[in-house]
């Protein structure tokens, strides 16, 4: 089928649908929802069999839904309506939630139902539910709806609000007053629920030490005592605030501003000079798991295997985070384990250098340089491990340099639903480093490496295996992936030919090094990066500004909007032959 994905942005769900639909032979093109006329033009150009809307903030124009079947993904159970579906479900502590695919009509989220699925809720933040349970259910619902549409016999069901089995109801926007924390009354569970219901967007508005800001990424703390509402400790950029019955860690804040909107940064950085007297309470990544608390880097061992977790918010890795991870990696290298698994985080494996921290730096160019060098140092340490076999375990999505960080490990394993974006070009023509010029071609060959980095399209885990980018993918969800991973890692550590495998890896590295040293790859990559950061062309700085400040798209990039590519090329040709003016006039 010809499927037009109409979406506010090419977010993780839209990307996942893109990879699933193209893998099934559908012809997919993408249009950002910018204005009704633009949507109408896209539909006219592409002539889709169906429009699928995974993520919209506005209604589809009647001119489109009245002439084409438009399937809208709503992250709520049947009968639920409104823009804060998941937010309400988390805030109200629902045990089960769901996804519904409806046919767009005049009532927002009120159309006939093509497919719906329920899932058990997990105690986590909204964005994590969205990237896992919602995404998996949405993919199944959209695939089911397309099959039903193709069969031609299915009639979508209108909502029968009088049916007592329908538990969903129209809900209004969840406002900041309803999200607000009352530190003198709310217990830890309530504070966590409020922040998690609002994370990654819009956050919970609060005032901390005189700074109006939105709160993100909260974790319970059960041992540090403190007065409710008081900051009692800091750790790796996070702040710990007392509640009436315990405390919570909050890792990120976004300043509220009447001018240019703020962006998320580590909490301690936003509060800067206001934290005098607050003790820093570091926690060793190697300290055994104990009472509830928060730490970004955590090491555990079982069955002769070491597991290094790095749960960095949004998968972004700042200079400091890279360095702390590299220190932990070095220490893990000294542990008596044969296999070391790099776990990344549950939601993201890694998304490369920390663009928000770079944006906030006094010199973004200098900070970019420091950050990419810290990433390279980490990749190098992984590549130079001669005593262990390393596995990269991609539980969640990875982007840009984050993908190449995984390729530095000996084997790359991914959860089935993971989507990878192994390219940098979209960030203002960034060249990229992380030894990608060594790591990518050696896995997929020069030609494919060029296609992957130039096409700038998301790649699903199964396709990544076919391409050779990833060695294996398995596990329908994070729990299944973890247990499959554990079995594989332990089998590898216990395998009779372990010593031989390790020797082969060391020999291969030595051969590659003799052919072309890693330092040469790095130096060449960094030459390009220096131009990106310090050169005359400001594209990277402009693109980063747009990304960090979430500047709305003014058009759909041509590598996504297949339906616009021909027109563009035709216009280029006409411009070349001087007949553009004639065409414009006609
Ligand atoms: N630095 C800082 N923040 C980052 C980030 C990075 N490298 N990568 C992602 N994020 C943040 C996003 O701003 C977003 O923040 P929010 O919680 O405020 O909404 C969040 O992570 C999720 O990202 P989003 O873009 O919504 O996720 P996605 O799954 O739709 O898309 C990517 C994933 C990787 C394609 C996209 O995030 C991206 O292009 N990231 C930048 C990658 C990059 O260029 N890195 C630098 C070069 S190594």
Coordinates of C-alpha atoms and ligand atoms in Angstrom, one line a residue:
X1 CA 0.0 0.0 0.0
X2 CA 1.0 3.6 -0.4
X3 CA 1.1 4.9 3.2
X4 CA 1.6 8.6 4.0
X5 CA 2.9 9.1 7.5
X6 CA 1.5 12.4 8.6
X7 CA 3.2 13.4 11.8
X8 CA 4.1 16.4 13.9
X9 CA 7.7 15.2 13.9
X10 CA 9.6 12.1 12.9
X11 CA 9.6 10.9 16.5
X12 CA 10.5 7.4 17.8
X13 CA 7.0 6.0 17.1
X14 CA 6.9 7.4 13.6
X15 CA 10.4 6.0 12.9
X16 CA 9.4 2.6 14.2
X17 CA 6.3 2.6 12.0
X18 CA 8.4 3.6 9.0
X19 CA 10.8 0.7 9.5
X20 CA 8.0 -1.8 10.1
X21 CA 5.9 -0.7 7.1
X22 CA 8.8 -0.5 4.7
X23 CA 10.0 -3.9 5.8
X24 CA 6.6 -5.3 4.8
X25 CA 6.8 -3.8 1.3
X26 CA 4.6 -0.8 1.8
X27 CA 5.6 2.4 0.0
X28 CA 6.0 4.9 2.7
X29 CA 6.4 8.7 2.5
X30 CA 6.5 11.2 5.3
X31 CA 5.0 14.6 5.7
X32 CA 5.3 16.8 8.8
X33 CA 2.0 18.3 9.9
X34 CA 2.8 22.0 9.3
X35 CA -0.3 23.6 7.8
X36 CA -3.5 22.3 6.2
X37 CA -2.5 23.4 2.8
X38 CA 0.8 21.6 3.0
X39 CA -0.9 18.4 4.1
X40 CA -3.4 18.7 1.2
X41 CA -0.5 19.2 -1.2
X42 CA 1.3 16.2 0.2
X43 CA -1.8 14.0 -0.2
X44 CA -2.2 15.3 -3.8
X45 CA 1.4 14.5 -4.6
X46 CA 1.6 11.1 -3.1
X47 CA -1.9 9.8 -3.7
X48 CA -1.8 7.5 -0.7
X49 CA -4.0 4.5 -0.2
X50 CA -4.1 5.5 3.5
X51 CA -2.8 8.2 5.7
X52 CA -1.4 7.1 9.1
X53 CA -0.9 9.7 11.8
X54 CA 1.3 8.4 14.6
X55 CA 1.9 11.7 16.4
X56 CA -0.2 14.8 15.8
X57 CA -0.8 17.9 17.8
X58 CA -3.6 19.2 15.5
X59 CA -6.6 17.8 13.8
X60 CA -6.3 16.5 10.2
X61 CA -8.2 18.9 7.8
X62 CA -11.6 17.8 6.6
X63 CA -10.5 18.1 3.0
X64 CA -8.2 15.2 3.7
X65 CA -10.1 12.9 6.0
X66 CA -13.3 13.2 4.0
X67 CA -11.5 11.8 0.9
X68 CA -8.9 9.4 2.3
X69 CA -8.9 6.9 5.1
X70 CA -6.8 8.5 7.8
X71 CA -5.8 6.3 10.7
X72 CA -4.9 8.2 13.9
X73 CA -2.9 6.5 16.7
X74 CA -4.2 7.5 20.1
X75 CA -2.2 6.5 23.2
X76 CA -5.3 5.7 25.2
X77 CA -7.8 3.0 25.8
X78 CA -11.1 2.8 23.8
X79 CA -13.3 5.8 24.6
X80 CA -10.4 7.9 25.9
X81 CA -10.0 11.3 24.2
X82 CA -7.8 14.3 24.7
X83 CA -4.2 15.5 24.5
X84 CA -3.1 14.2 27.9
X85 CA -4.1 10.5 27.7
X86 CA -0.9 8.9 29.2
X87 CA -0.5 11.8 31.7
X88 CA -3.9 11.1 33.3
X89 CA -3.4 7.4 33.3
X90 CA -0.1 7.7 35.2
X91 CA -1.3 10.4 37.6
X92 CA -4.4 8.3 38.5
X93 CA -2.3 5.2 38.9
X94 CA -4.2 3.1 36.3
X95 CA -3.1 -0.5 36.3
X96 CA -3.8 -1.0 32.6
X97 CA -3.8 1.3 29.7
X98 CA -3.8 1.0 25.9
X99 CA -3.6 2.2 22.4
X100 CA -6.5 2.8 19.9
X101 CA -6.3 3.4 16.2
X102 CA -9.2 5.5 15.0
X103 CA -10.4 6.8 11.7
X104 CA -10.1 10.6 11.6
X105 CA -13.4 12.5 11.4
X106 CA -14.7 15.8 12.7
X107 CA -14.3 14.8 16.4
X108 CA -10.7 14.7 17.6
X109 CA -9.9 11.1 18.7
X110 CA -13.6 10.3 18.3
X111 CA -13.6 8.4 15.0
X112 CA -14.5 4.8 14.3
X113 CA -12.2 2.2 15.8
X114 CA -10.0 0.1 13.5
X115 CA -7.9 -1.6 16.2
X116 CA -7.2 -1.4 19.9
X117 CA -4.9 -3.1 22.4
X118 CA -4.3 -2.9 26.2
X119 CA -1.1 -3.4 28.1
X120 CA -0.3 -3.5 31.9
X121 CA 1.2 -0.2 33.2
X122 CA 4.7 0.0 34.4
X123 CA 5.9 2.3 37.2
X124 CA 7.9 4.6 35.1
X125 CA 7.9 8.0 33.3
X126 CA 5.5 8.8 30.5
X127 CA 8.2 8.9 27.8
X128 CA 9.4 5.4 28.8
X129 CA 5.9 4.0 28.5
X130 CA 5.6 5.8 25.1
X131 CA 8.8 4.4 23.8
X132 CA 8.1 0.8 24.9
X133 CA 4.5 -0.3 25.7
X134 CA 2.8 2.3 23.6
X135 CA 5.1 1.9 20.6
X136 CA 4.8 -1.9 20.6
X137 CA 1.0 -1.8 20.9
X138 CA 0.7 1.0 18.3
X139 CA 2.8 -1.0 15.8
X140 CA 0.6 -4.0 16.2
X141 CA -2.6 -1.9 16.0
X142 CA -1.5 -0.1 12.8
X143 CA -0.4 -3.3 11.1
X144 CA -3.8 -4.9 12.0
X145 CA -5.7 -1.9 10.8
X146 CA -3.8 -1.9 7.4
X147 CA -4.5 -5.6 7.0
X148 CA -8.2 -5.0 7.7
X149 CA -8.2 -2.1 5.3
X150 CA -6.5 -4.2 2.6
X151 CA -9.0 -7.0 3.1
X152 CA -11.8 -4.6 2.3
X153 CA -14.4 -6.4 4.4
X154 CA -13.8 -4.9 7.8
X155 CA -16.1 -2.2 9.1
X156 CA -14.5 0.0 11.8
X157 CA -16.6 0.2 14.9
X158 CA -18.2 3.5 16.0
X159 CA -17.7 4.2 19.7
X160 CA -20.7 3.1 21.8
X161 CA -20.3 5.3 24.9
X162 CA -23.3 3.6 26.6
X163 CA -21.4 0.3 26.6
X164 CA -20.4 -0.3 30.2
X165 CA -17.3 -2.2 29.0
X166 CA -16.0 1.1 27.5
X167 CA -13.9 2.6 30.4
X168 CA -12.3 5.4 28.5
X169 CA -13.7 9.0 28.7
X170 CA -12.9 12.3 27.1
X171 CA -10.4 14.0 29.3
X172 CA -9.2 17.7 29.2
X173 CA -5.6 18.9 29.0
X174 CA -3.8 18.1 32.2
X175 CA -2.8 21.6 33.5
X176 CA 0.2 22.6 35.5
X177 CA -2.1 23.3 38.6
X178 CA -3.0 19.6 38.5
X179 CA 0.6 18.5 38.1
X180 CA 1.9 20.9 40.8
X181 CA 3.7 19.4 43.8
X182 CA 2.7 20.4 47.3
X183 CA 6.0 19.6 49.1
X184 CA 4.4 20.0 52.5
X185 CA 1.8 17.3 51.8
X186 CA 2.7 15.1 48.9
X187 CA 4.5 11.8 49.8
X188 CA 7.3 10.3 47.7
X189 CA 4.9 8.2 45.7
X190 CA 2.7 11.2 44.7
X191 CA 5.8 13.4 43.8
X192 CA 7.1 10.6 41.6
X193 CA 3.7 10.1 39.9
X194 CA 3.3 13.8 39.2
X195 CA 6.8 14.1 37.7
X196 CA 6.6 10.9 35.8
X197 CA 3.2 11.8 34.3
X198 CA 4.8 14.9 32.9
X199 CA 8.2 13.5 31.6
X200 CA 9.6 14.3 28.9
X201 CA 7.0 17.0 28.3
X202 CA 5.9 19.4 29.7
X203 CA 7.6 18.6 33.1
X204 CA 6.2 19.8 36.5
X205 CA 6.5 23.6 37.1
X206 CA 7.9 24.4 40.4
X207 CA 10.1 27.0 42.1
X208 CA 13.4 25.8 43.5
X209 CA 15.6 28.2 45.5
X210 CA 14.0 31.1 43.7
X211 CA 14.3 29.6 40.2
X212 CA 11.1 28.9 38.3
X213 CA 11.7 25.7 36.5
X214 CA 10.2 22.5 35.1
X215 CA 11.2 19.2 36.8
X216 CA 12.2 16.0 35.0
X217 CA 13.4 12.5 35.7
X218 CA 12.6 11.7 39.4
X219 CA 13.8 8.6 41.3
X220 CA 13.0 7.6 44.9
X221 CA 15.7 7.9 47.7
X222 CA 15.0 6.0 50.8
X223 CA 18.0 6.7 53.0
X224 CA 18.9 10.4 52.9
X225 CA 16.9 12.4 55.5
X226 CA 15.8 15.9 54.9
X227 CA 13.0 18.4 55.4
X228 CA 10.2 18.4 52.8
X229 CA 11.0 20.7 49.8
X230 CA 14.6 21.2 50.9
X231 CA 17.5 20.3 48.7
X232 CA 19.5 17.8 50.8
X233 CA 22.2 16.5 48.5
X234 CA 23.6 16.5 45.0
X235 CA 25.1 13.7 42.9
X236 CA 26.4 13.8 39.4
X237 CA 24.4 16.9 38.5
X238 CA 21.1 15.7 40.1
X239 CA 19.5 17.2 43.2
X240 CA 17.8 15.3 46.1
X241 CA 14.8 16.9 47.6
X242 CA 13.1 15.9 50.9
X243 CA 9.5 14.8 50.9
X244 CA 7.1 14.2 53.8
X245 CA 8.1 10.5 54.0
X246 CA 11.5 10.3 52.3
X247 CA 13.2 12.0 49.4
X248 CA 13.4 12.1 45.6
X249 CA 16.2 12.6 43.2
X250 CA 15.5 15.0 40.3
X251 CA 18.1 14.9 37.5
X252 CA 17.0 17.6 35.1
X253 CA 15.4 21.0 35.2
X254 CA 14.4 23.4 32.5
X255 CA 14.3 27.1 33.4
X256 CA 10.9 28.8 32.8
X257 CA 11.5 31.8 30.7
X258 CA 9.2 34.5 29.2
X259 CA 11.7 35.0 26.4
X260 CA 13.5 32.3 24.5
X261 CA 12.3 29.0 25.9
X262 CA 14.7 27.1 28.1
X263 CA 15.9 23.6 27.6
X264 CA 16.7 20.7 29.9
X265 CA 20.0 20.6 31.7
X266 CA 21.3 18.7 34.8
X267 CA 19.5 20.2 37.8
X268 CA 22.7 21.3 39.6
X269 CA 23.8 23.2 36.6
X270 CA 20.6 25.1 36.4
X271 CA 20.7 26.0 40.1
X272 CA 24.5 26.7 39.9
X273 CA 25.4 29.1 42.7
X274 CA 22.3 28.4 44.7
X275 CA 23.6 25.1 46.0
X276 CA 26.2 26.4 48.5
X277 CA 26.2 24.2 51.6
X278 CA 24.4 21.3 49.9
X279 CA 26.6 18.2 50.3
X280 CA 27.6 16.1 47.3
X281 CA 27.0 12.5 48.0
X282 CA 28.7 10.4 45.2
X283 CA 27.9 6.8 44.9
X284 CA 30.4 4.3 43.5
X285 CA 29.1 2.5 40.4
X286 CA 30.6 -0.6 41.9
X287 CA 28.9 -0.3 45.3
X288 CA 26.4 -3.2 45.8
X289 CA 22.8 -2.6 45.1
X290 CA 21.1 -1.4 48.2
X291 CA 18.3 0.9 49.3
X292 CA 16.3 2.9 46.7
X293 CA 18.4 5.7 45.2
X294 CA 19.6 7.0 41.9
X295 CA 22.9 6.6 40.1
X296 CA 23.6 6.9 36.4
X297 CA 26.4 4.3 36.2
X298 CA 26.0 1.0 37.8
X299 CA 28.0 -2.2 37.6
X300 CA 26.7 -5.7 38.5
X301 CA 28.2 -9.2 38.1
X302 CA 26.5 -12.6 37.7
X303 CA 27.5 -15.9 36.1
X304 CA 31.0 -14.8 35.2
X305 CA 29.7 -11.8 33.3
X306 CA 30.0 -8.1 34.2
X307 CA 27.2 -5.7 33.3
X308 CA 27.9 -2.0 33.1
X309 CA 24.7 0.1 33.0
X310 CA 24.7 3.7 31.9
X311 CA 21.2 5.2 32.3
X312 CA 21.9 8.7 30.9
X313 CA 18.8 10.8 30.5
X314 CA 17.7 10.8 26.9
X315 CA 20.8 8.9 25.9
X316 CA 22.9 12.0 25.7
X317 CA 26.5 11.8 27.0
X318 CA 28.3 14.9 28.1
X319 CA 32.1 15.2 28.5
X320 CA 31.8 14.4 32.2
X321 CA 29.5 11.5 31.7
X322 CA 31.8 10.0 29.1
X323 CA 34.8 10.4 31.4
X324 CA 32.9 8.8 34.4
X325 CA 31.8 6.0 32.2
X326 CA 35.3 5.4 30.9
X327 CA 36.6 5.3 34.5
X328 CA 34.0 2.7 35.4
X329 CA 34.8 0.8 32.2
X330 CA 38.5 0.7 33.1
X331 CA 37.6 -0.7 36.6
X332 CA 35.2 -3.3 35.1
X333 CA 38.1 -4.3 32.8
X334 CA 40.0 -5.3 36.0
X335 CA 37.2 -7.5 37.3
X336 CA 37.7 -11.3 37.0
X337 CA 34.9 -11.6 34.4
X338 CA 35.5 -12.9 30.9
X339 CA 32.6 -11.1 29.3
X340 CA 31.7 -7.5 29.8
X341 CA 28.3 -6.3 28.7
X342 CA 27.7 -2.6 28.0
X343 CA 24.0 -2.1 28.9
X344 CA 23.3 1.5 28.0
X345 CA 20.0 2.6 29.5
X346 CA 16.6 1.0 29.3
X347 CA 15.1 3.6 27.0
X348 CA 18.1 4.7 25.0
X349 CA 21.3 2.9 24.3
X350 CA 23.1 6.3 23.5
X351 CA 22.4 9.3 21.3
X352 CA 25.9 10.7 21.2
X353 CA 27.4 13.9 22.5
X354 CA 25.2 16.0 24.8
X355 CA 23.9 18.7 22.5
X356 CA 22.0 20.6 25.4
X357 CA 25.1 20.8 27.5
X358 CA 27.1 22.0 24.5
X359 CA 24.4 24.6 23.7
X360 CA 24.6 25.9 27.3
X361 CA 28.4 26.1 27.3
X362 CA 30.3 29.4 27.2
X363 CA 32.0 28.2 24.1
X364 CA 29.8 25.6 22.3
X365 CA 32.7 24.9 19.9
X366 CA 35.1 24.1 22.7
X367 CA 32.6 22.0 24.5
X368 CA 31.8 20.1 21.3
X369 CA 35.5 19.4 20.9
X370 CA 35.9 18.2 24.5
X371 CA 32.8 16.1 24.3
X372 CA 33.7 14.3 21.0
X373 CA 37.2 13.7 22.3
X374 CA 35.8 12.2 25.5
X375 CA 33.5 10.0 23.4
X376 CA 36.5 8.9 21.3
X377 CA 38.5 8.1 24.4
X378 CA 35.7 5.9 25.6
X379 CA 35.4 4.1 22.2
X380 CA 39.1 3.6 22.1
X381 CA 39.1 2.0 25.6
X382 CA 36.5 -0.4 24.4
X383 CA 38.3 -1.2 21.2
X384 CA 41.5 -1.8 23.1
X385 CA 40.2 -4.3 25.6
X386 CA 42.5 -7.3 25.3
X387 CA 41.3 -9.3 28.3
X388 CA 37.6 -9.6 27.8
X389 CA 35.0 -10.1 25.1
X390 CA 32.6 -7.1 25.1
X391 CA 29.0 -7.1 24.2
X392 CA 26.9 -4.0 23.4
X393 CA 23.4 -4.6 24.6
X394 CA 21.0 -2.2 22.9
X395 CA 17.9 -2.2 25.0
X396 CA 16.7 1.0 23.6
X397 CA 17.2 3.2 20.5
X398 CA 20.5 4.7 19.5
X399 CA 21.4 7.7 17.3
X400 CA 24.4 9.3 15.7
X401 CA 27.7 8.6 17.5
X402 CA 25.8 6.5 20.0
X403 CA 25.4 3.8 17.4
X404 CA 29.1 3.8 16.6
X405 CA 29.9 3.5 20.3
X406 CA 28.1 0.2 20.2
X407 CA 30.1 -0.9 17.2
X408 CA 33.3 -0.6 19.3
X409 CA 32.2 -3.7 21.2
X410 CA 33.0 -7.2 19.9
X411 CA 29.4 -8.1 19.4
X412 CA 26.3 -6.0 19.1
X413 CA 23.0 -7.3 20.3
X414 CA 19.7 -5.4 20.1
X415 CA 16.1 -5.7 21.3
X416 CA 13.8 -6.5 18.3
X417 CA 12.0 -3.2 18.4
X418 CA 15.1 -1.0 18.5
X419 CA 15.5 1.7 15.9
X420 CA 19.0 3.0 15.0
X421 CA 20.0 6.2 13.3
X422 CA 23.6 5.6 12.5
X423 CA 24.3 8.9 10.8
X424 CA 25.3 12.5 11.7
X425 CA 24.5 14.4 8.6
X426 CA 21.1 15.7 9.9
X427 CA 22.9 17.7 12.6
X428 CA 24.1 20.4 10.2
X429 CA 26.3 18.2 8.1
X430 CA 28.3 17.0 11.1
X431 CA 31.0 14.6 9.9
X432 CA 31.1 12.6 13.1
X433 CA 33.9 10.7 14.9
X434 CA 33.8 7.8 17.4
X435 CA 36.0 5.9 14.9
X436 CA 33.0 5.4 12.6
X437 CA 35.2 5.5 9.5
X438 CA 36.9 2.3 10.9
X439 CA 33.9 0.7 12.6
X440 CA 31.2 1.0 10.0
X441 CA 32.9 -0.1 6.8
X442 CA 34.5 -3.1 8.5
X443 CA 31.0 -4.3 9.4
X444 CA 29.0 -3.4 6.4
X445 CA 31.5 -2.6 3.6
X446 CA 32.3 0.8 2.0
X447 CA 29.3 1.0 -0.2
X448 CA 26.7 0.3 2.4
X449 CA 28.5 2.5 4.9
X450 CA 28.1 5.4 2.4
X451 CA 24.4 4.6 1.8
X452 CA 23.6 4.4 5.5
X453 CA 25.3 7.7 6.4
X454 CA 24.0 9.6 3.3
X455 CA 20.4 8.3 3.4
X456 CA 19.9 9.5 7.0
X457 CA 17.0 7.0 7.5
X458 CA 16.2 5.0 10.6
X459 CA 17.1 1.4 10.5
X460 CA 15.1 -1.3 12.4
X461 CA 16.9 -4.0 14.4
X462 CA 16.1 -6.8 11.9
X463 CA 17.4 -4.8 9.0
X464 CA 20.4 -3.8 11.0
X465 CA 21.2 -7.6 11.4
X466 CA 20.7 -8.2 7.7
X467 CA 23.1 -5.3 6.9
X468 CA 25.7 -6.6 9.4
X469 CA 25.4 -3.5 11.5
X470 CA 24.1 -5.6 14.5
X471 CA 25.0 -9.3 15.1
X472 CA 21.7 -10.4 16.6
X473 CA 18.3 -9.1 17.7
X474 CA 15.8 -10.8 20.0
X475 CA 13.3 -10.1 22.7
X476 CA 9.9 -8.6 22.2
X477 CA 10.4 -6.3 25.3
X478 CA 13.1 -5.2 27.6
X479 CA 12.5 -8.1 30.0
X480 CA 12.7 -10.7 27.3
X481 CA 15.8 -9.0 25.9
X482 CA 17.5 -9.0 29.2
X483 CA 16.9 -12.7 29.9
X484 CA 18.0 -13.6 26.3
X485 CA 21.1 -11.4 26.8
X486 CA 22.0 -13.0 30.1
X487 CA 21.8 -16.5 28.6
X488 CA 24.0 -15.5 25.7
X489 CA 26.6 -13.7 27.8
X490 CA 26.9 -16.5 30.3
X491 CA 27.2 -19.1 27.5
X492 CA 29.9 -17.0 25.9
X493 CA 31.8 -16.8 29.2
X494 CA 31.5 -20.5 29.7
X495 CA 32.2 -21.6 26.1
X496 CA 35.1 -24.0 25.6
X497 CA 36.5 -21.9 22.8
X498 CA 36.5 -18.6 24.8
X499 CA 40.3 -18.3 24.8
X500 CA 40.4 -18.9 21.1
X501 CA 37.8 -16.2 20.4
X502 CA 39.6 -13.8 22.6
X503 CA 42.9 -14.5 20.9
X504 CA 41.3 -14.0 17.4
X505 CA 39.9 -10.7 18.5
X506 CA 43.3 -9.5 19.7
X507 CA 45.0 -10.7 16.6
X508 CA 42.4 -9.0 14.4
X509 CA 42.9 -5.7 16.2
X510 CA 46.7 -6.0 15.8
X511 CA 46.3 -6.7 12.1
X512 CA 44.0 -3.8 11.6
X513 CA 46.3 -1.5 13.6
X514 CA 49.2 -2.5 11.5
X515 CA 47.2 -1.8 8.3
X516 CA 46.0 1.6 9.5
X517 CA 46.3 2.8 13.1
X518 CA 43.2 3.9 15.0
X519 CA 45.0 7.2 15.7
X520 CA 45.0 7.9 11.9
X521 CA 41.2 7.3 11.7
X522 CA 40.6 9.5 14.6
X523 CA 42.9 12.3 13.4
X524 CA 41.1 12.4 10.0
X525 CA 37.6 12.4 11.5
X526 CA 38.6 15.1 14.0
X527 CA 40.0 17.3 11.2
X528 CA 36.5 17.3 9.7
X529 CA 34.9 17.9 13.1
X530 CA 37.2 20.9 13.7
X531 CA 35.8 22.5 10.6
X532 CA 32.3 21.7 11.8
X533 CA 32.9 23.3 15.2
X534 CA 35.3 26.1 14.3
X535 CA 35.1 26.6 10.6
X536 CA 33.3 29.3 8.5
X537 CA 30.2 27.1 7.9
X538 CA 27.9 27.5 10.9
X539 CA 25.5 24.7 9.9
X540 CA 26.2 22.5 12.9
X541 CA 25.7 25.3 15.4
X542 CA 22.5 26.4 13.7
X543 CA 21.2 22.8 13.5
X544 CA 22.1 22.2 17.1
X545 CA 20.3 25.4 18.2
X546 CA 17.2 24.3 16.3
X547 CA 17.3 20.8 17.8
X548 CA 17.9 21.9 21.4
X549 CA 15.3 24.7 21.2
X550 CA 12.9 22.5 19.4
X551 CA 12.3 25.0 16.7
X552 CA 9.3 23.8 14.7
X553 CA 9.9 22.4 11.2
X554 CA 9.1 24.7 8.4
X555 CA 9.1 21.9 5.8
X556 CA 9.6 18.1 5.6
X557 CA 13.2 17.3 4.6
X558 CA 13.4 15.7 1.2
X559 CA 15.1 12.5 2.4
X560 CA 11.8 11.8 4.3
X561 CA 9.2 13.3 1.9
X562 CA 9.7 10.9 -1.0
X563 CA 6.6 12.5 -2.7
X564 CA 8.4 15.9 -2.9
X565 CA 11.7 14.6 -4.2
X566 CA 10.7 14.4 -7.9
X567 CA 9.2 17.9 -7.9
X568 CA 12.3 19.3 -6.3
X569 CA 14.5 17.6 -8.9
X570 CA 12.3 18.8 -11.7
X571 CA 12.5 22.3 -10.3
X572 CA 16.3 22.0 -10.1
X573 CA 16.3 20.9 -13.8
X574 CA 14.0 23.7 -14.8
X575 CA 16.1 26.2 -12.9
X576 CA 19.1 24.9 -14.7
X577 CA 17.5 25.3 -18.1
X578 CA 16.2 28.7 -17.2
X579 CA 12.6 27.8 -17.5
X580 CA 11.7 28.1 -13.8
X581 CA 10.1 31.5 -14.3
X582 CA 8.0 30.2 -17.2
X583 CA 6.8 27.4 -15.0
X584 CA 6.1 29.7 -12.0
X585 CA 4.1 32.0 -14.4
X586 CA 2.1 29.1 -15.6
Ligands
LIG1 N1 21.8 15.6 23.2 C1 20.9 16.1 24.0 N2 19.6 15.7 23.9 C2 19.3 14.7 23.1 C3 20.2 14.1 22.2 C4 21.6 14.6 22.3 N3 22.5 14.0 21.5 N4 19.6 13.2 21.5 C5 18.3 13.2 21.9 N5 18.1 14.1 22.8 C6 16.9 14.4 23.5 C7 15.9 15.2 22.6 O1 16.1 16.6 22.7 C8 14.6 14.8 23.3 O2 14.4 15.6 24.5 P1 13.0 15.8 25.2 O3 13.0 14.8 26.3 O4 13.2 17.2 25.8 O5 12.0 15.8 24.2 C9 14.8 13.4 23.8 O6 16.3 13.2 23.8 C10 14.3 12.3 22.9 O7 14.8 12.6 21.6 P2 13.8 12.6 20.4 O8 14.5 13.3 19.2 O9 12.5 13.0 20.7 O10 13.9 11.0 20.2 P3 13.6 10.2 18.9 O11 13.6 8.8 19.3 O12 12.4 10.8 18.2 O13 14.8 10.5 17.9 C11 17.2 10.7 17.4 C12 16.1 10.0 18.2 C13 18.6 10.1 17.9 C14 17.1 10.5 15.9 C15 17.2 12.2 17.7 O14 17.1 12.4 19.1 C16 18.5 12.9 17.3 O15 18.7 13.2 16.1 N6 19.4 13.2 18.3 C17 20.6 13.9 18.0 C18 21.7 12.9 17.7 C19 23.0 13.7 17.4 O16 23.1 14.4 16.4 N7 24.0 13.6 18.3 C20 25.1 14.4 18.2 C21 26.2 13.8 17.3 S1 27.0 12.4 18.0

